[in-house]
């Protein structure tokens, strides 16, 4: 059965026309679904009763249900566990910044990329999320918290380019004027480096920000953290990033999780600088978040600072990611994981 919440306005038009209804009904329906954030046909009081009855019968809407919410006492971070229609559990986070409220969403239930340090990789991939299920994370969080969502980062569980078409549909609806109208500029998509995905994404010329999970300055080191590095070399990824920059004019973000004694030396910083020198990019240093299933530690703050200053000296833009929600275990699939353990 068609999932009306995953349709863009054009597709909704034809679905409604096929039901023998006038086109403007599609516009009204889209407004309820993506702007008013009402998903109970019964409440859509500008639609004829007969149509509402037909919709309820023929087009049950997908939903996600809050099963847990953690609120940080340190900052505005809130973490949510949502249950999908088929009982799968996903997690999403809202973070408050000066520039607005940013929601981090999951793009898949589980993930098949197998990164060593990542909690979401431990159970493997369960399934892709539908566009509607990505939208509902943003929509529900805005509704529950009453905070207007201005930014979205696709950095939760899952590899977005492993679910490419649904990701793009999600972004299209999120951007739509009749929807929440969150501009592409305010959307960041993070990938472990699927090269074809990066190129396809570049070809769409969206104004979104691309973030690459790099985490190491050599292929050898990267392979030990990320199995995907067996498929794509750093040079292939950088080539695809240059293509993205050429197509979109947008700078690329490189995420670099710092693991104590592994990828955090001065030499590594110099190697990373050499890789990225002259590129329109930005490096985000992230103190790695230990997970109980693995045995590695976060780099010491002094070491991170030293690493940062070397990049800076070499004219590579760099920031250290601030830790948010430290009191609510708010990183990278850990909450979903602990729910599964229970
Ligand atoms: N699959 C995508 C997006 C999801 S992961 C990707 O790989 O980019 C989002 C980011 O969190 C990635 O940079 C990932 O490498 C990082 N990450 C995952 N687990 C982490 C951990 N325990 N500590 C620090 N960063 C982590």
Short mmCIF file of C-alpha atoms and ligand atoms in Angstrom, two decimals:
data_model
loop_
_atom_site.label_atom_id
_atom_site.label_comp_id
_atom_site.label_asym_id
_atom_site.label_seq_id
_atom_site.Cartn_x
_atom_site.Cartn_y
_atom_site.Cartn_z
CA UNK A 1 0.00 0.00 0.00
CA UNK A 2 1.35 3.42 -0.94
CA UNK A 3 2.84 5.47 1.87
CA UNK A 4 1.46 8.94 1.21
CA UNK A 5 3.91 10.56 3.60
CA UNK A 6 6.81 9.49 1.38
CA UNK A 7 5.40 11.19 -1.72
CA UNK A 8 6.52 14.55 -3.02
CA UNK A 9 3.83 17.02 -4.04
CA UNK A 10 3.83 15.85 -7.65
CA UNK A 11 3.39 12.23 -6.69
CA UNK A 12 0.70 13.14 -4.18
CA UNK A 13 -1.12 15.04 -6.93
CA UNK A 14 -1.32 11.98 -9.11
CA UNK A 15 -2.30 9.72 -6.22
CA UNK A 16 -5.17 12.07 -5.37
CA UNK A 17 -6.20 12.46 -9.00
CA UNK A 18 -6.28 8.69 -9.33
CA UNK A 19 -8.78 8.65 -6.50
CA UNK A 20 -10.96 10.87 -8.65
CA UNK A 21 -10.38 13.94 -6.47
CA UNK A 22 -9.52 17.51 -7.43
CA UNK A 23 -5.86 18.49 -7.44
CA UNK A 24 -6.18 21.12 -4.72
CA UNK A 25 -7.03 18.34 -2.28
CA UNK A 26 -3.47 17.11 -2.68
CA UNK A 27 -2.18 20.52 -1.68
CA UNK A 28 -4.39 20.55 1.40
CA UNK A 29 -3.34 17.05 2.34
CA UNK A 30 0.36 17.87 1.86
CA UNK A 31 -0.10 20.88 4.12
CA UNK A 32 -1.50 18.69 6.90
CA UNK A 33 1.19 16.07 6.55
CA UNK A 34 4.30 18.20 6.09
CA UNK A 35 3.48 21.61 7.51
CA UNK A 36 0.77 21.29 10.16
CA UNK A 37 2.27 17.92 11.12
CA UNK A 38 -1.09 16.24 11.58
CA UNK A 39 -1.27 12.58 10.58
CA UNK A 40 -4.76 11.68 11.71
CA UNK A 41 -7.10 11.95 8.71
CA UNK A 42 -9.95 12.51 11.17
CA UNK A 43 -8.49 15.89 12.12
CA UNK A 44 -8.11 17.17 8.56
CA UNK A 45 -11.24 19.25 8.73
CA UNK A 46 -10.96 20.98 5.35
CA UNK A 47 -11.15 17.65 3.54
CA UNK A 48 -14.59 16.12 2.80
CA UNK A 49 -15.59 13.39 5.24
CA UNK A 50 -15.95 10.88 2.43
CA UNK A 51 -12.38 11.48 1.25
CA UNK A 52 -11.05 11.18 4.78
CA UNK A 53 -12.83 7.86 5.16
CA UNK A 54 -11.38 6.63 1.90
CA UNK A 55 -7.89 7.74 2.84
CA UNK A 56 -8.02 6.01 6.22
CA UNK A 57 -9.11 2.80 4.55
CA UNK A 58 -6.77 2.81 1.58
CA UNK A 59 -3.77 4.77 2.79
CA UNK A 60 -2.93 4.12 6.43
CA UNK A 61 -0.11 6.49 7.32
CA UNK A 62 3.20 5.32 8.71
CA UNK A 63 4.02 6.44 12.22
CA UNK A 64 6.81 6.33 14.71
CA UNK A 65 6.20 6.20 18.40
CA UNK A 66 8.34 7.68 21.15
CA UNK A 67 9.48 4.93 23.51
CA UNK A 68 12.12 6.85 25.42
CA UNK A 69 13.31 10.42 25.78
CA UNK A 70 16.45 11.51 27.59
CA UNK A 71 17.00 15.18 28.39
CA UNK A 72 20.45 16.48 29.16
CA UNK A 73 20.81 18.63 32.24
CA UNK A 74 24.03 20.12 30.87
CA UNK A 75 22.73 21.54 27.59
CA UNK A 76 19.59 21.42 25.47
CA UNK A 77 20.34 18.02 24.01
CA UNK A 78 17.43 15.57 23.91
CA UNK A 79 17.72 12.03 22.73
CA UNK A 80 14.79 9.98 21.45
CA UNK A 81 14.17 6.34 20.84
CA UNK A 82 11.37 5.77 18.36
CA UNK A 83 9.59 2.55 17.54
CA UNK A 84 8.69 1.97 13.90
CA UNK A 85 5.54 0.25 12.65
CA UNK A 86 7.37 -3.09 12.51
CA UNK A 87 8.77 -2.66 16.05
CA UNK A 88 12.27 -1.73 14.94
CA UNK A 89 13.91 0.85 17.18
CA UNK A 90 15.78 3.89 15.90
CA UNK A 91 17.32 6.87 17.64
CA UNK A 92 17.39 10.58 16.92
CA UNK A 93 18.81 13.59 18.74
CA UNK A 94 18.03 17.30 18.96
CA UNK A 95 20.84 19.69 19.82
CA UNK A 96 20.55 23.38 20.54
CA UNK A 97 23.09 25.73 19.05
CA UNK A 98 23.29 29.48 18.77
CA UNK A 99 22.45 29.18 15.09
CA UNK A 100 19.33 27.09 15.73
CA UNK A 101 18.01 23.66 16.60
CA UNK A 102 19.63 20.76 14.85
CA UNK A 103 18.15 17.28 14.60
CA UNK A 104 20.35 14.26 13.95
CA UNK A 105 18.42 11.48 12.24
CA UNK A 106 18.98 7.83 11.43
CA UNK A 107 18.79 6.74 7.79
CA UNK A 108 18.69 2.99 8.40
CA UNK A 109 17.76 0.59 11.19
CA UNK A 110 21.23 -0.73 11.92
CA UNK A 111 24.11 -0.43 9.48
CA UNK A 112 26.22 -2.78 7.42
CA UNK A 113 29.40 -0.73 7.20
CA UNK A 114 30.94 -2.36 10.26
CA UNK A 115 33.12 0.50 11.54
CA UNK A 116 35.08 -0.81 14.49
CA UNK A 117 34.31 1.95 16.99
CA UNK A 118 30.63 2.39 16.14
CA UNK A 119 27.80 1.01 18.26
CA UNK A 120 25.38 1.04 15.32
CA UNK A 121 27.53 -1.42 13.41
CA UNK A 122 27.39 -4.13 16.06
CA UNK A 123 24.02 -5.61 15.09
CA UNK A 124 24.41 -5.20 11.33
CA UNK A 125 21.82 -3.78 8.96
CA UNK A 126 18.18 -4.51 9.67
CA UNK A 127 16.57 -2.45 6.91
CA UNK A 128 16.46 0.87 5.11
CA UNK A 129 14.23 3.63 6.41
CA UNK A 130 11.51 5.03 4.17
CA UNK A 131 11.55 8.77 3.39
CA UNK A 132 8.51 9.09 5.67
CA UNK A 133 10.38 7.46 8.54
CA UNK A 134 13.22 9.94 8.19
CA UNK A 135 10.77 12.85 8.01
CA UNK A 136 8.82 11.60 11.02
CA UNK A 137 11.95 11.79 13.19
CA UNK A 138 12.26 15.51 12.42
CA UNK A 139 8.51 16.14 12.58
CA UNK A 140 7.92 14.33 15.84
CA UNK A 141 10.84 16.01 17.55
CA UNK A 142 9.58 19.42 16.48
CA UNK A 143 6.11 18.56 17.72
CA UNK A 144 7.21 17.00 21.00
CA UNK A 145 9.72 19.67 21.98
CA UNK A 146 7.87 22.64 20.47
CA UNK A 147 11.20 23.79 19.06
CA UNK A 148 11.44 24.82 15.44
CA UNK A 149 13.96 22.60 13.69
CA UNK A 150 16.29 24.65 11.50
CA UNK A 151 19.06 22.17 10.73
CA UNK A 152 19.15 18.46 9.99
CA UNK A 153 22.20 16.21 10.05
CA UNK A 154 22.02 12.71 8.65
CA UNK A 155 24.58 11.35 11.09
CA UNK A 156 22.59 8.92 13.17
CA UNK A 157 22.50 5.18 12.65
CA UNK A 158 22.99 4.02 9.08
CA UNK A 159 24.90 4.87 5.94
CA UNK A 160 22.79 7.42 4.02
CA UNK A 161 24.35 6.63 0.63
CA UNK A 162 23.45 2.97 1.18
CA UNK A 163 19.82 4.22 1.08
CA UNK A 164 20.33 6.83 -1.61
CA UNK A 165 16.93 7.23 -3.27
CA UNK A 166 15.04 7.41 0.01
CA UNK A 167 17.56 9.93 1.31
CA UNK A 168 17.02 12.18 -1.69
CA UNK A 169 13.25 11.96 -1.48
CA UNK A 170 13.48 12.81 2.21
CA UNK A 171 15.62 15.87 1.46
CA UNK A 172 13.30 17.00 -1.31
CA UNK A 173 10.23 16.92 0.93
CA UNK A 174 12.12 18.52 3.82
CA UNK A 175 13.19 21.35 1.50
CA UNK A 176 9.78 21.88 -0.05
CA UNK A 177 8.18 25.27 0.41
CA UNK A 178 4.87 23.69 1.35
CA UNK A 179 6.65 21.57 3.95
CA UNK A 180 9.06 22.60 6.71
CA UNK A 181 11.08 24.42 4.06
CA UNK A 182 14.43 23.53 5.61
CA UNK A 183 16.92 24.70 3.04
CA UNK A 184 19.50 22.36 1.58
CA UNK A 185 22.18 24.56 3.09
CA UNK A 186 21.01 23.51 6.51
CA UNK A 187 21.22 19.80 5.80
CA UNK A 188 24.42 17.80 6.30
CA UNK A 189 24.83 14.27 5.00
CA UNK A 190 27.62 12.19 6.50
CA UNK A 191 29.06 9.20 4.65
CA UNK A 192 31.73 6.65 5.40
CA UNK A 193 32.96 7.34 1.87
CA UNK A 194 30.89 5.47 -0.73
CA UNK A 195 32.47 6.99 -3.81
CA UNK A 196 29.65 6.39 -6.31
CA UNK A 197 27.23 7.89 -3.79
CA UNK A 198 29.37 11.00 -3.39
CA UNK A 199 29.47 11.49 -7.16
CA UNK A 200 25.75 10.90 -7.62
CA UNK A 201 25.07 13.30 -4.78
CA UNK A 202 27.31 15.91 -6.42
CA UNK A 203 25.44 15.52 -9.71
CA UNK A 204 22.17 16.47 -8.03
CA UNK A 205 23.72 19.86 -7.21
CA UNK A 206 21.85 20.15 -3.94
CA UNK A 207 23.17 22.87 -1.70
CA UNK A 208 23.65 20.39 1.14
CA UNK A 209 26.86 19.94 3.10
CA UNK A 210 28.79 16.75 2.56
CA UNK A 211 30.65 15.24 5.50
CA UNK A 212 33.14 12.42 5.06
CA UNK A 213 34.11 10.10 7.87
CA UNK A 214 37.85 9.92 7.31
CA UNK A 215 39.28 9.04 10.73
CA UNK A 216 42.77 8.14 9.48
CA UNK A 217 45.50 9.64 7.28
CA UNK A 218 46.49 6.41 5.50
CA UNK A 219 44.55 3.60 3.84
CA UNK A 220 46.23 1.03 6.04
CA UNK A 221 45.18 2.73 9.24
CA UNK A 222 41.75 3.45 7.89
CA UNK A 223 41.17 -0.18 6.93
CA UNK A 224 41.68 -1.21 10.52
CA UNK A 225 38.91 1.13 11.65
CA UNK A 226 36.55 0.94 8.69
CA UNK A 227 36.04 -2.14 6.49
CA UNK A 228 34.72 0.13 3.74
CA UNK A 229 38.30 1.32 3.27
CA UNK A 230 38.98 -2.01 1.58
CA UNK A 231 36.65 -0.89 -1.20
CA UNK A 232 37.72 2.72 -1.63
CA UNK A 233 41.07 4.36 -1.12
CA UNK A 234 41.43 7.76 0.49
CA UNK A 235 42.62 9.09 -2.86
CA UNK A 236 39.42 7.86 -4.57
CA UNK A 237 37.37 9.55 -1.89
CA UNK A 238 39.27 12.83 -2.15
CA UNK A 239 38.89 12.73 -5.92
CA UNK A 240 35.12 12.34 -5.50
CA UNK A 241 35.15 15.21 -2.99
CA UNK A 242 36.95 17.45 -5.47
CA UNK A 243 34.25 16.55 -7.97
CA UNK A 244 31.59 17.49 -5.39
CA UNK A 245 33.28 20.84 -4.75
CA UNK A 246 33.54 21.53 -8.46
CA UNK A 247 29.85 20.75 -9.01
CA UNK A 248 28.43 22.51 -5.99
CA UNK A 249 30.97 25.10 -4.86
CA UNK A 250 30.42 23.83 -1.32
CA UNK A 251 33.15 22.96 1.09
CA UNK A 252 33.45 19.42 2.39
CA UNK A 253 33.68 18.49 6.05
CA UNK A 254 36.03 15.72 7.14
CA UNK A 255 35.23 13.99 10.38
CA UNK A 256 38.18 12.62 12.27
CA UNK A 257 37.46 10.65 15.44
CA UNK A 258 40.47 10.71 17.69
CA UNK A 259 41.49 7.40 19.22
CA UNK A 260 44.13 7.51 21.91
CA UNK A 261 47.50 6.31 20.70
CA UNK A 262 46.14 5.28 17.31
CA UNK A 263 45.54 8.20 14.96
CA UNK A 264 46.33 11.21 17.14
CA UNK A 265 50.09 11.84 16.84
CA UNK A 266 51.83 14.92 15.46
CA UNK A 267 52.96 12.89 12.50
CA UNK A 268 49.37 11.89 11.75
CA UNK A 269 48.38 15.55 11.90
CA UNK A 270 51.08 16.40 9.36
CA UNK A 271 50.01 13.56 7.08
CA UNK A 272 46.41 14.70 7.26
CA UNK A 273 47.46 18.27 6.46
CA UNK A 274 49.33 17.07 3.39
CA UNK A 275 46.26 15.18 2.19
CA UNK A 276 43.91 18.12 2.55
CA UNK A 277 46.11 21.11 1.83
CA UNK A 278 44.53 23.53 -0.61
CA UNK A 279 41.16 21.82 -0.63
CA UNK A 280 37.93 23.70 0.12
CA UNK A 281 37.29 21.82 3.33
CA UNK A 282 36.99 21.76 7.04
CA UNK A 283 38.16 19.17 9.55
CA UNK A 284 36.06 18.30 12.55
CA UNK A 285 38.04 16.57 15.29
CA UNK A 286 35.85 14.34 17.42
CA UNK A 287 37.07 12.77 20.64
CA UNK A 288 36.03 9.17 19.97
CA UNK A 289 33.24 7.90 22.18
CA UNK A 290 34.19 4.65 23.90
CA UNK A 291 31.63 1.85 23.65
CA UNK A 292 31.64 -1.03 26.07
CA UNK A 293 31.99 -3.69 23.37
CA UNK A 294 35.37 -2.32 22.25
CA UNK A 295 38.64 -1.55 23.83
CA UNK A 296 39.85 1.90 22.85
CA UNK A 297 40.10 5.26 24.53
CA UNK A 298 39.51 8.88 23.72
CA UNK A 299 42.59 10.99 23.00
CA UNK A 300 43.63 13.33 25.78
CA UNK A 301 42.53 16.98 25.37
CA UNK A 302 46.16 18.18 25.12
CA UNK A 303 46.81 15.78 22.30
CA UNK A 304 43.70 16.86 20.45
CA UNK A 305 44.74 20.48 20.90
CA UNK A 306 48.22 19.75 19.57
CA UNK A 307 46.73 17.95 16.57
CA UNK A 308 44.41 20.87 15.94
CA UNK A 309 47.19 23.42 16.05
CA UNK A 310 49.29 21.47 13.53
CA UNK A 311 46.42 21.41 11.05
CA UNK A 312 45.88 25.09 11.61
CA UNK A 313 49.53 25.90 11.09
CA UNK A 314 49.26 24.09 7.77
CA UNK A 315 46.27 26.22 6.78
CA UNK A 316 43.67 23.50 7.11
CA UNK A 317 40.39 24.73 8.65
CA UNK A 318 39.74 22.81 11.79
CA UNK A 319 37.46 22.72 14.82
CA UNK A 320 37.15 20.38 17.75
CA UNK A 321 33.62 19.11 18.19
CA UNK A 322 32.06 20.19 21.41
CA UNK A 323 30.65 17.33 23.43
CA UNK A 324 26.91 17.72 23.90
CA UNK A 325 24.62 15.60 26.01
CA UNK A 326 27.54 13.94 27.77
CA UNK A 327 25.23 12.96 30.61
CA UNK A 328 22.74 11.10 28.40
CA UNK A 329 25.01 8.76 26.51
CA UNK A 330 24.02 10.63 23.46
CA UNK A 331 26.39 9.36 20.85
CA UNK A 332 26.23 7.10 17.92
CA UNK A 333 23.72 4.36 18.43
CA UNK A 334 24.51 3.62 22.04
CA UNK A 335 21.02 4.17 23.33
CA UNK A 336 19.45 1.98 20.67
CA UNK A 337 22.02 -0.64 21.50
CA UNK A 338 21.27 -0.57 25.21
CA UNK A 339 17.54 -0.84 24.45
CA UNK A 340 18.21 -3.95 22.38
CA UNK A 341 20.23 -5.40 25.29
CA UNK A 342 17.28 -4.95 27.60
N1 LIG B 1 27.45 6.16 8.11
C1 LIG B 1 27.69 7.56 8.09
C2 LIG B 1 26.83 8.35 9.07
C3 LIG B 1 26.59 7.80 10.44
S1 LIG B 1 27.93 7.82 11.59
C4 LIG B 1 29.17 7.86 8.28
O1 LIG B 1 29.92 6.93 8.47
O2 LIG B 1 29.56 9.01 8.20
C5 LIG B 1 28.21 9.51 11.98
C6 LIG B 1 29.60 9.80 12.44
O3 LIG B 1 29.85 9.31 13.76
C7 LIG B 1 30.66 9.17 11.56
O4 LIG B 1 31.71 10.08 11.36
C8 LIG B 1 31.12 8.01 12.42
O5 LIG B 1 32.38 7.56 12.02
C9 LIG B 1 31.08 8.62 13.78
N2 LIG B 1 31.10 7.69 14.90
C10 LIG B 1 30.49 6.50 15.01
N3 LIG B 1 30.74 5.94 16.20
C11 LIG B 1 31.54 6.79 16.87
C12 LIG B 1 32.14 6.78 18.16
N4 LIG B 1 31.97 5.77 18.99
N5 LIG B 1 32.89 7.85 18.50
C13 LIG B 1 33.05 8.89 17.65
N6 LIG B 1 32.51 8.97 16.45
C14 LIG B 1 31.77 7.92 16.04
#
